[in-house]
Amino acid sequence: MGKSEKTGLGRALVKHHNQMIQQSKDKGRFYRNQEKKVLESITDVGDIDAVIEQADEAARLFSADNPIPNLLVDSPPWNAKMSVEELDSNERQSFLVWRRILARLEDNDKLVLTPFEKNLDIWRQLWRVVERSDLLVMVVDARDPLFYRCPDLEAYAREIDEHKRTLLLINKADLLPFFVRDKWAKYFRLHGILFVFWSAKAASAALEGKTLRFPTEIQNSLQESGDADTKIYGREELLARLQAEAEEIAMTRRSSCSSCAHSPGENVAGNTSKSVIVGFVGYPNVGKSSTINALVGEKRTGVTSTPGKTKHFQTLIMSDELILCDCPGLVFPSFTSSRYEMIASGVLPIDRMTEHREAVQVVANRVPRHVIEDVYNITLPKPKPYEPQSRSPSAAEFFRAYCASRGYVASSGLPDETRAARQILKDYIDGKLPHFELPSGMANGRTDLEAAAAASSLEMHELDTSDTESPPNSEDESGPSLEHVLNDLNSFDMANGLGPRKVPVQKKPANASHKQHKKP
């Protein structure tokens, strides 16, 4: 076999190998297009993805006769005679029109739109849950209920059925003192909002026979709150309340529409069945799955601190009269909040953030300075004399103090801000850093808020013995302060010439090296 023949054989093998690779790529692309895609939450879309999506949807461009949707996308009208292909086409076109409207609002009005859910399949899960539910339960975080509330979703539910009602389930209410719950109860009653205070963590612990340890102020408020509006509901009480509200809605609908035909988007299942359906919706990571597990009495849905654990809505039969329906967490578009506020609130995943200082700055602005120092046992730099003395610490100051106390150092020798930011944000979301938001218009709200946060942080710091990242040889509280005072006095005396003068010690000059050698 000659040299040229070997070269031809090598080229043939390389060519055959490249053809096999190309065939495998084509086959994988074919199966990817044929098979169903995995339902995954999408909150960020790059320029390339937007161009590809625009090219794929070029046949469904915006036309003048399409209605302009609101900030929340509405499900297009449908009926039982529609085919699956026709319904899918209408939903895709409506979703594309809604996306174009939001894009034009950002370009024309120069508005900053927060990241929101861009996966049509997850919006379909929300539409199906809202359509079949008699009572819609919106789960929110008790520390900032208005941030997690979506009024557009409430309006959309009323558009589908005028008899539908939305109940605000204020989860994690065990983290609030009594006076904070009382002010929120007055605010909700004033605005005609149906609400219930609830704690999925406390209910789950009660099912397991465990007792949670709360700070003294919160524990006393749990015992003193005899009002039905301010008390935290238990498992049986919440189930009875949900069933009563849903049955009232169903009876009202039957009495008013007994002789009327069903509209296309009306809840047909709630009218024909004897049982009532309660749907749970809301932002990711607010405790919907934990609430479902606590109400069912066993783990039926996956629970994790990462947003977007639930992928598909599921129906849970509690009894012959009550059915629960859990919807995946959905990020609604908003013009009021920012990306960093959504990361700090747990709506967007912490592990995907790239700008750490901005998200931690949100925590530093909301939690008082002395609360941060008490919880983490650190000392933050004080403001300069020319700066406002009540200013919040900057993220850089927070990082330096926290990383120095924990020993977080990156490979470059600088403080490991990435690791510190993740731990700080997780503590903020889990409630280790106490923070509360009060309704607007409350007098002396900020002063009471800081006092309550300080009291809660001190007692939570005493109860929480699981902080293994604290420095092992920590000094007493009086030690550093006394040492700082003595250092300040010494520096003052030295500056004014009052300090003890040290007599300089004269060292003997070293002998020359050539004199150390002796002649033999």
Coordinates of C-alpha atoms in Angstrom, one line a residue:
M1 CA 0.0 0.0 0.0
G2 CA 1.6 3.3 -1.1
K3 CA 1.8 6.5 0.7
S4 CA -1.0 8.1 -1.3
E5 CA -3.3 5.3 -0.5
K6 CA -2.7 5.8 3.2
T7 CA -3.6 9.4 2.9
G8 CA -6.8 8.6 1.0
L9 CA -7.8 6.1 3.7
G10 CA -7.3 8.6 6.5
R11 CA -9.3 11.2 4.6
A12 CA -12.1 8.7 4.1
L13 CA -12.2 7.8 7.8
V14 CA -12.3 11.5 8.8
K15 CA -15.0 12.2 6.3
H16 CA -17.1 9.2 7.5
H17 CA -16.6 10.4 11.1
N18 CA -17.9 13.9 10.3
Q19 CA -20.9 12.5 8.5
M20 CA -21.8 10.3 11.5
I21 CA -21.6 13.4 13.8
Q22 CA -23.7 15.4 11.4
Q23 CA -26.3 12.6 11.2
S24 CA -26.5 12.4 15.0
K25 CA -27.0 16.2 15.3
D26 CA -29.7 16.1 12.7
K27 CA -31.4 13.1 14.4
G28 CA -31.2 14.9 17.8
R29 CA -32.7 18.0 16.3
F30 CA -35.5 16.0 14.7
Y31 CA -36.4 14.3 18.0
R32 CA -36.2 17.5 19.9
N33 CA -38.7 19.1 17.6
Q34 CA -41.0 16.1 17.6
E35 CA -41.0 15.2 21.2
K36 CA -42.5 17.5 23.9
K37 CA -40.1 19.9 25.5
V38 CA -39.4 19.8 29.2
L39 CA -41.5 22.4 31.0
E40 CA -39.0 24.9 32.3
S41 CA -39.4 28.4 33.7
I42 CA -37.9 31.1 31.4
T43 CA -37.5 34.6 32.8
D44 CA -34.5 35.8 30.7
V45 CA -34.4 35.8 26.9
G46 CA -31.3 36.9 25.0
D47 CA -31.2 38.8 21.8
I48 CA -30.5 35.6 19.8
D49 CA -33.4 33.8 21.4
A50 CA -35.7 36.8 20.7
V51 CA -34.6 36.9 17.0
I52 CA -35.2 33.1 16.6
E53 CA -38.6 33.3 18.3
Q54 CA -39.6 36.3 16.1
A55 CA -38.6 34.3 13.0
D56 CA -40.6 31.2 14.1
E57 CA -43.6 33.3 14.8
A58 CA -43.5 35.5 11.7
A59 CA -46.7 34.0 10.4
R60 CA -48.6 35.2 13.5
L61 CA -47.8 38.9 13.4
F62 CA -49.8 41.6 15.1
S63 CA -52.9 42.8 13.3
A64 CA -55.1 45.8 14.0
D65 CA -58.2 43.8 14.9
N66 CA -56.6 42.0 17.8
P67 CA -57.6 43.3 21.3
I68 CA -54.9 44.9 23.4
P69 CA -54.3 42.8 26.5
N70 CA -53.5 44.2 30.0
L71 CA -50.3 43.8 31.9
L72 CA -51.4 40.2 32.6
V73 CA -52.0 38.1 29.5
D74 CA -55.5 36.8 29.2
S75 CA -56.6 33.4 27.9
P76 CA -58.2 33.6 24.5
P77 CA -61.9 32.6 24.3
W78 CA -62.6 29.0 23.7
N79 CA -65.4 26.5 23.7
A80 CA -65.9 22.7 23.6
K81 CA -66.2 22.6 19.8
M82 CA -62.7 23.9 19.2
S83 CA -60.0 21.5 18.1
V84 CA -56.7 21.2 19.9
E85 CA -54.8 22.8 17.0
E86 CA -57.2 25.8 16.9
L87 CA -56.9 26.4 20.6
D88 CA -53.2 26.1 20.5
S89 CA -52.9 28.6 17.6
N90 CA -55.2 31.1 19.4
E91 CA -53.2 30.9 22.6
R92 CA -49.9 31.3 20.8
Q93 CA -51.2 34.3 18.9
S94 CA -52.6 36.0 22.0
F95 CA -49.4 35.4 23.9
L96 CA -47.3 36.8 21.0
V97 CA -49.5 39.9 20.8
W98 CA -49.1 40.4 24.6
R99 CA -45.3 40.1 24.4
R100 CA -45.2 42.7 21.6
I101 CA -47.4 45.1 23.6
L102 CA -45.0 44.9 26.6
A103 CA -42.0 45.4 24.3
R104 CA -43.6 48.6 22.8
L105 CA -44.3 49.9 26.3
E106 CA -40.6 49.6 27.2
D107 CA -39.4 51.2 24.0
N108 CA -41.9 54.1 23.8
D109 CA -42.5 55.0 27.4
K110 CA -38.9 54.2 28.6
L111 CA -40.3 52.0 31.3
V112 CA -38.2 49.3 33.0
L113 CA -40.0 46.0 33.0
T114 CA -38.9 43.4 35.5
P115 CA -38.1 39.8 34.4
F116 CA -41.3 37.8 33.9
E117 CA -42.4 34.4 32.8
K118 CA -42.0 34.0 29.0
N119 CA -42.9 30.3 28.7
L120 CA -46.4 29.9 27.3
D121 CA -46.9 26.5 28.8
I122 CA -46.6 27.8 32.4
W123 CA -49.2 30.5 31.5
R124 CA -51.5 27.8 30.3
Q125 CA -51.2 26.1 33.7
L126 CA -52.4 29.3 35.3
W127 CA -55.3 29.7 32.9
R128 CA -56.5 26.1 33.5
V129 CA -56.3 26.6 37.3
V130 CA -58.2 29.9 37.3
E131 CA -60.9 28.6 35.0
R132 CA -61.8 25.5 37.0
S133 CA -61.5 27.1 40.5
D134 CA -64.4 28.4 42.5
L135 CA -62.2 30.2 45.0
L136 CA -58.7 31.5 44.0
V137 CA -56.2 31.6 46.8
M138 CA -53.2 33.9 46.2
V139 CA -50.3 32.9 48.5
V140 CA -48.1 35.9 49.6
D141 CA -45.2 36.5 52.0
A142 CA -46.4 38.1 55.2
R143 CA -43.3 40.4 55.4
D144 CA -44.3 42.3 52.2
P145 CA -47.8 41.2 51.1
L146 CA -48.2 44.0 48.5
F147 CA -45.0 43.0 46.7
Y148 CA -46.4 39.5 46.0
R149 CA -50.0 40.5 45.3
C150 CA -51.1 40.7 41.7
P151 CA -54.2 42.9 41.3
D152 CA -54.3 42.1 37.5
L153 CA -54.8 38.4 38.3
E154 CA -57.7 39.3 40.5
A155 CA -59.3 41.3 37.7
Y156 CA -58.7 38.5 35.3
A157 CA -60.5 36.0 37.6
R158 CA -63.5 38.4 37.7
E159 CA -63.5 38.7 33.9
I160 CA -63.8 34.9 33.6
D161 CA -66.6 34.7 36.2
E162 CA -68.0 37.6 38.1
H163 CA -68.7 35.3 41.1
K164 CA -65.1 34.2 41.5
R165 CA -63.4 35.7 44.6
T166 CA -59.7 35.9 45.5
L167 CA -58.5 35.2 49.0
L168 CA -55.1 36.5 50.1
L169 CA -53.3 33.8 52.1
I170 CA -50.6 35.6 54.1
N171 CA -48.0 32.9 54.7
K172 CA -45.1 33.1 57.2
A173 CA -47.3 35.2 59.5
D174 CA -45.4 33.7 62.4
L175 CA -42.5 36.0 61.6
L176 CA -44.6 39.1 62.3
P177 CA -45.4 40.7 65.7
F178 CA -48.9 41.3 66.7
F179 CA -48.9 45.1 66.0
V180 CA -47.7 44.5 62.4
R181 CA -50.5 41.9 61.7
D182 CA -53.0 44.3 63.3
K183 CA -52.0 47.1 60.9
W184 CA -52.1 44.9 57.9
A185 CA -55.6 43.6 59.0
K186 CA -56.8 47.2 59.2
Y187 CA -55.4 47.9 55.7
F188 CA -57.0 44.9 54.1
R189 CA -60.4 45.6 55.7
L190 CA -60.2 49.2 54.6
H191 CA -59.7 48.1 51.0
G192 CA -62.1 45.2 51.0
I193 CA -59.6 42.5 50.5
L194 CA -60.4 39.0 51.7
F195 CA -57.4 37.7 53.7
V196 CA -56.2 35.0 56.2
F197 CA -53.0 34.9 58.3
W198 CA -51.3 31.5 58.0
S199 CA -48.0 29.7 58.7
A200 CA -47.3 26.6 56.7
K201 CA -44.1 25.9 58.8
A202 CA -46.0 26.0 62.1
A203 CA -48.8 23.8 60.7
S204 CA -46.4 21.2 59.4
A205 CA -44.6 21.1 62.7
A206 CA -47.9 20.6 64.5
L207 CA -48.7 17.6 62.3
E208 CA -45.3 16.1 63.1
G209 CA -45.9 16.7 66.9
K210 CA -43.1 19.4 67.1
T211 CA -43.3 22.8 68.7
L212 CA -41.6 25.8 67.1
R213 CA -39.7 28.2 69.4
F214 CA -40.6 31.8 68.7
P215 CA -39.3 35.0 70.2
T216 CA -41.1 36.1 73.4
E217 CA -42.9 39.0 71.6
I218 CA -44.2 36.9 68.8
Q219 CA -45.1 34.1 71.1
N220 CA -47.2 36.5 73.3
S221 CA -48.9 37.9 70.2
L222 CA -49.9 34.4 69.1
Q223 CA -51.6 33.8 72.4
E224 CA -53.2 37.3 72.7
S225 CA -54.6 37.5 69.2
G226 CA -58.2 36.5 69.8
D227 CA -59.5 38.5 66.9
A228 CA -60.4 36.3 63.9
D229 CA -58.7 38.8 61.5
T230 CA -55.3 38.9 63.3
K231 CA -55.0 35.3 64.5
I232 CA -52.9 32.8 62.6
Y233 CA -55.2 30.0 61.4
G234 CA -54.5 26.3 62.0
R235 CA -54.8 23.5 59.5
E236 CA -58.4 22.5 60.3
E237 CA -59.5 26.1 60.6
L238 CA -58.1 27.1 57.2
L239 CA -59.7 24.1 55.5
A240 CA -63.1 24.9 57.0
R241 CA -62.7 28.6 56.0
L242 CA -61.7 27.7 52.4
Q243 CA -64.5 25.3 52.0
A244 CA -67.1 27.7 53.4
E245 CA -65.9 30.5 51.1
A246 CA -65.9 28.3 48.0
E247 CA -69.4 26.8 48.8
E248 CA -70.8 30.3 49.2
I249 CA -69.4 31.3 45.7
A250 CA -70.8 28.1 44.2
M251 CA -74.3 28.7 45.7
T252 CA -74.3 32.3 44.4
R253 CA -73.4 31.1 40.9
R254 CA -76.1 28.4 40.8
S255 CA -78.8 30.8 42.1
S256 CA -77.9 33.5 39.6
C257 CA -77.1 31.4 36.5
S258 CA -79.4 28.3 37.0
S259 CA -81.2 28.9 33.8
C260 CA -78.3 30.4 31.8
A261 CA -76.0 28.6 29.4
H262 CA -72.3 28.4 30.4
S263 CA -70.0 30.9 28.9
P264 CA -66.9 29.7 27.1
G265 CA -64.5 30.5 29.9
E266 CA -66.8 29.6 32.8
N267 CA -65.9 27.0 35.4
V268 CA -68.0 24.1 34.1
A269 CA -66.5 21.6 36.6
G270 CA -67.5 23.7 39.6
N271 CA -71.1 23.9 38.4
T272 CA -71.8 20.3 37.5
S273 CA -69.9 18.7 40.4
K274 CA -71.0 18.6 44.0
S275 CA -67.5 19.4 45.2
V276 CA -65.9 22.9 45.2
I277 CA -62.4 23.6 43.8
V278 CA -59.9 25.9 45.5
G279 CA -56.9 26.9 43.4
F280 CA -53.6 28.1 44.8
V281 CA -51.6 30.6 42.7
G282 CA -48.8 33.1 43.4
Y283 CA -45.1 33.9 42.9
P284 CA -42.5 31.2 43.2
N285 CA -41.0 30.5 46.6
V286 CA -43.8 31.9 48.7
G287 CA -44.9 28.6 50.2
K288 CA -47.6 27.2 47.9
S289 CA -46.2 23.7 48.0
S290 CA -45.6 23.8 51.7
T291 CA -49.1 25.0 52.3
I292 CA -50.5 22.2 50.1
N293 CA -48.5 19.6 52.0
A294 CA -49.6 21.0 55.4
L295 CA -53.3 20.9 54.3
V296 CA -53.1 17.5 52.8
G297 CA -51.2 16.1 55.8
E298 CA -48.4 14.5 53.8
K299 CA -45.8 15.4 51.2
R300 CA -47.6 15.5 47.9
T301 CA -45.6 18.3 46.2
G302 CA -41.9 18.9 46.1
V303 CA -40.6 21.7 48.4
T304 CA -37.3 23.5 47.9
S305 CA -35.9 27.0 48.4
T306 CA -35.2 27.3 44.7
P307 CA -38.0 29.0 42.8
G308 CA -39.9 27.0 40.2
K309 CA -39.9 23.6 41.8
T310 CA -43.5 22.8 40.8
K311 CA -43.7 22.2 37.0
H312 CA -47.4 21.2 36.4
F313 CA -50.6 21.9 38.2
Q314 CA -52.0 19.0 40.2
T315 CA -55.5 18.3 41.7
L316 CA -55.7 16.9 45.2
I317 CA -59.0 15.5 46.5
M318 CA -59.4 16.4 50.2
S319 CA -63.0 15.0 50.6
D320 CA -66.2 14.6 48.6
E321 CA -66.9 18.3 49.0
L322 CA -63.4 19.9 48.7
I323 CA -60.7 19.7 46.0
L324 CA -57.4 21.6 46.0
C325 CA -55.6 22.6 42.9
D326 CA -51.9 23.7 43.0
C327 CA -50.5 25.9 40.2
P328 CA -46.8 26.3 39.4
G329 CA -45.2 29.5 40.7
L330 CA -45.4 32.3 38.1
V331 CA -43.4 35.5 37.9
F332 CA -45.8 38.3 36.8
P333 CA -44.5 41.4 34.9
S334 CA -44.2 44.6 37.0
F335 CA -43.0 48.1 36.4
T336 CA -42.6 49.0 40.1
S337 CA -40.0 46.5 41.4
S338 CA -36.5 45.8 40.2
R339 CA -34.5 42.7 39.4
Y340 CA -32.5 43.0 42.6
E341 CA -35.6 43.3 44.7
M342 CA -37.0 40.1 43.1
I343 CA -33.7 38.3 43.8
A344 CA -33.7 39.4 47.5
S345 CA -37.3 38.4 47.8
G346 CA -36.7 34.9 46.5
V347 CA -38.7 35.3 43.4
L348 CA -35.7 34.8 41.1
P349 CA -33.1 32.1 41.8
I350 CA -30.2 33.3 43.9
D351 CA -27.7 31.0 42.2
R352 CA -28.3 32.6 38.8
M353 CA -27.5 36.2 39.9
T354 CA -24.4 37.9 38.5
E355 CA -24.5 41.2 40.3
H356 CA -24.1 40.5 44.0
R357 CA -23.7 44.0 45.5
E358 CA -27.0 45.3 44.2
A359 CA -29.0 42.5 45.6
V360 CA -27.2 42.7 49.0
Q361 CA -27.7 46.4 49.0
V362 CA -31.5 45.8 49.1
V363 CA -31.0 43.7 52.2
A364 CA -28.8 46.4 53.8
N365 CA -31.4 49.1 53.1
R366 CA -34.3 47.1 54.6
V367 CA -32.7 45.6 57.7
P368 CA -31.5 48.1 60.3
R369 CA -27.7 48.4 61.0
H370 CA -27.8 47.2 64.6
V371 CA -30.0 44.2 63.6
I372 CA -27.3 43.0 61.1
E373 CA -24.6 43.5 63.8
D374 CA -26.5 41.5 66.4
V375 CA -27.5 38.6 64.1
Y376 CA -24.0 38.1 62.6
N377 CA -22.0 39.3 65.6
I378 CA -20.0 41.7 63.4
T379 CA -19.2 45.4 63.6
L380 CA -20.0 47.5 60.5
P381 CA -18.0 50.7 59.7
K382 CA -19.7 53.8 61.1
P383 CA -20.7 56.6 58.8
K384 CA -18.2 59.4 58.2
P385 CA -18.8 62.7 60.1
Y386 CA -19.8 64.4 56.9
E387 CA -22.3 61.6 56.0
P388 CA -25.8 61.1 57.4
Q389 CA -25.5 59.1 60.6
S390 CA -28.6 57.2 59.9
R391 CA -27.6 55.9 56.5
S392 CA -27.7 52.2 55.7
P393 CA -24.4 50.4 55.3
S394 CA -23.2 49.9 51.8
A395 CA -22.9 46.4 50.3
A396 CA -19.1 46.7 50.2
E397 CA -18.9 47.5 53.9
F398 CA -21.3 44.6 54.6
F399 CA -19.2 42.2 52.6
R400 CA -15.9 43.2 54.2
A401 CA -17.2 42.8 57.7
Y402 CA -19.1 39.6 57.0
C403 CA -16.2 37.9 55.1
A404 CA -13.6 38.9 57.7
S405 CA -15.7 37.3 60.5
R406 CA -16.3 34.1 58.5
G407 CA -13.0 33.8 56.8
Y408 CA -14.5 34.0 53.2
V409 CA -11.5 34.7 51.0
A410 CA -11.5 34.2 47.2
S411 CA -8.5 32.8 45.3
S412 CA -7.4 36.3 44.4
G413 CA -7.0 37.2 48.1
L414 CA -10.1 39.5 48.2
P415 CA -13.3 38.9 50.1
D416 CA -15.4 36.1 48.5
E417 CA -18.5 38.3 47.8
T418 CA -20.2 35.5 45.8
R419 CA -20.3 33.1 48.7
A420 CA -21.2 35.8 51.2
A421 CA -24.0 37.2 49.0
R422 CA -25.7 33.8 48.7
Q423 CA -25.6 33.1 52.4
I424 CA -26.8 36.6 53.3
L425 CA -29.7 36.4 50.8
K426 CA -30.7 32.9 52.0
D427 CA -30.7 34.2 55.6
Y428 CA -32.9 37.1 54.5
I429 CA -35.4 34.9 52.8
D430 CA -35.5 32.3 55.6
G431 CA -36.2 35.0 58.2
K432 CA -32.9 34.9 60.1
L433 CA -32.6 38.6 59.3
P434 CA -36.0 39.9 60.5
H435 CA -37.6 42.6 58.4
F436 CA -41.2 43.7 58.0
E437 CA -43.0 46.1 55.7
L438 CA -45.9 48.2 56.9
P439 CA -48.8 49.6 54.8
S440 CA -48.4 53.1 53.5
G441 CA -49.9 55.9 55.5
M442 CA -49.2 54.3 59.0
A443 CA -47.8 56.9 61.5
N444 CA -44.5 56.1 63.3
G445 CA -44.3 52.9 61.2
R446 CA -40.6 53.0 60.7
T447 CA -39.7 53.5 64.3
D448 CA -42.0 50.7 65.5
L449 CA -40.7 48.5 62.7
E450 CA -37.0 48.9 63.7
A451 CA -37.8 48.4 67.4
A452 CA -39.7 45.2 66.6
A453 CA -37.0 44.0 64.3
A454 CA -34.3 44.6 66.9
A455 CA -36.3 42.7 69.6
S456 CA -36.9 39.8 67.3
S457 CA -33.3 39.7 66.1
L458 CA -31.9 39.6 69.7
E459 CA -34.2 36.7 70.8
M460 CA -33.8 34.8 67.5
H461 CA -30.0 35.1 67.9
E462 CA -30.3 33.6 71.4
L463 CA -32.6 30.8 70.1
D464 CA -30.6 30.0 67.0
T465 CA -27.5 28.0 68.0
S466 CA -27.0 26.5 64.5
D467 CA -24.8 29.4 63.2
T468 CA -21.6 27.4 62.8
E469 CA -19.9 30.1 60.7
S470 CA -19.4 32.4 63.6
P471 CA -15.8 33.0 64.7
P472 CA -14.7 30.4 67.3
N473 CA -12.8 32.7 69.6
S474 CA -15.3 35.6 69.9
E475 CA -14.6 38.1 72.6
D476 CA -17.1 39.5 75.1
E477 CA -19.1 42.5 74.1
S478 CA -17.4 44.7 76.7
G479 CA -13.9 43.7 75.5
P480 CA -13.8 45.3 72.1
S481 CA -15.5 48.5 73.3
L482 CA -13.1 49.0 76.2
E483 CA -10.1 48.4 74.0
H484 CA -11.4 50.9 71.4
V485 CA -11.9 53.5 74.2
L486 CA -8.3 53.0 75.5
N487 CA -6.9 53.3 72.0
D488 CA -8.8 56.5 71.4
L489 CA -7.5 58.0 74.7
N490 CA -4.0 57.0 73.9
S491 CA -4.2 58.5 70.4
F492 CA -5.7 61.7 71.9
D493 CA -2.8 62.0 74.5
M494 CA -0.2 61.4 71.9
A495 CA -1.7 64.0 69.6
N496 CA -1.7 66.7 72.4
G497 CA 1.7 65.8 73.8
L498 CA 0.3 64.3 77.0
G499 CA 1.3 60.8 76.5
P500 CA 4.4 59.2 78.1
R501 CA 7.5 59.8 76.3
K502 CA 9.5 56.8 75.4
V503 CA 13.2 57.1 75.7
P504 CA 14.7 55.8 72.5
V505 CA 17.0 52.8 73.1
Q506 CA 20.4 53.3 71.5
K507 CA 21.6 50.2 69.8
K508 CA 25.3 49.5 69.7
P509 CA 26.6 49.7 66.2
A510 CA 27.6 46.4 64.8
N511 CA 31.3 45.8 64.3
A512 CA 32.6 45.6 60.8
S513 CA 32.7 42.2 59.3
H514 CA 36.5 42.3 58.7
K515 CA 37.1 43.0 62.4
Q516 CA 35.4 39.8 63.5
H517 CA 38.1 37.7 62.1
K518 CA 41.2 37.2 64.3
K519 CA 44.6 36.6 63.0
P520 CA 46.0 33.1 63.7

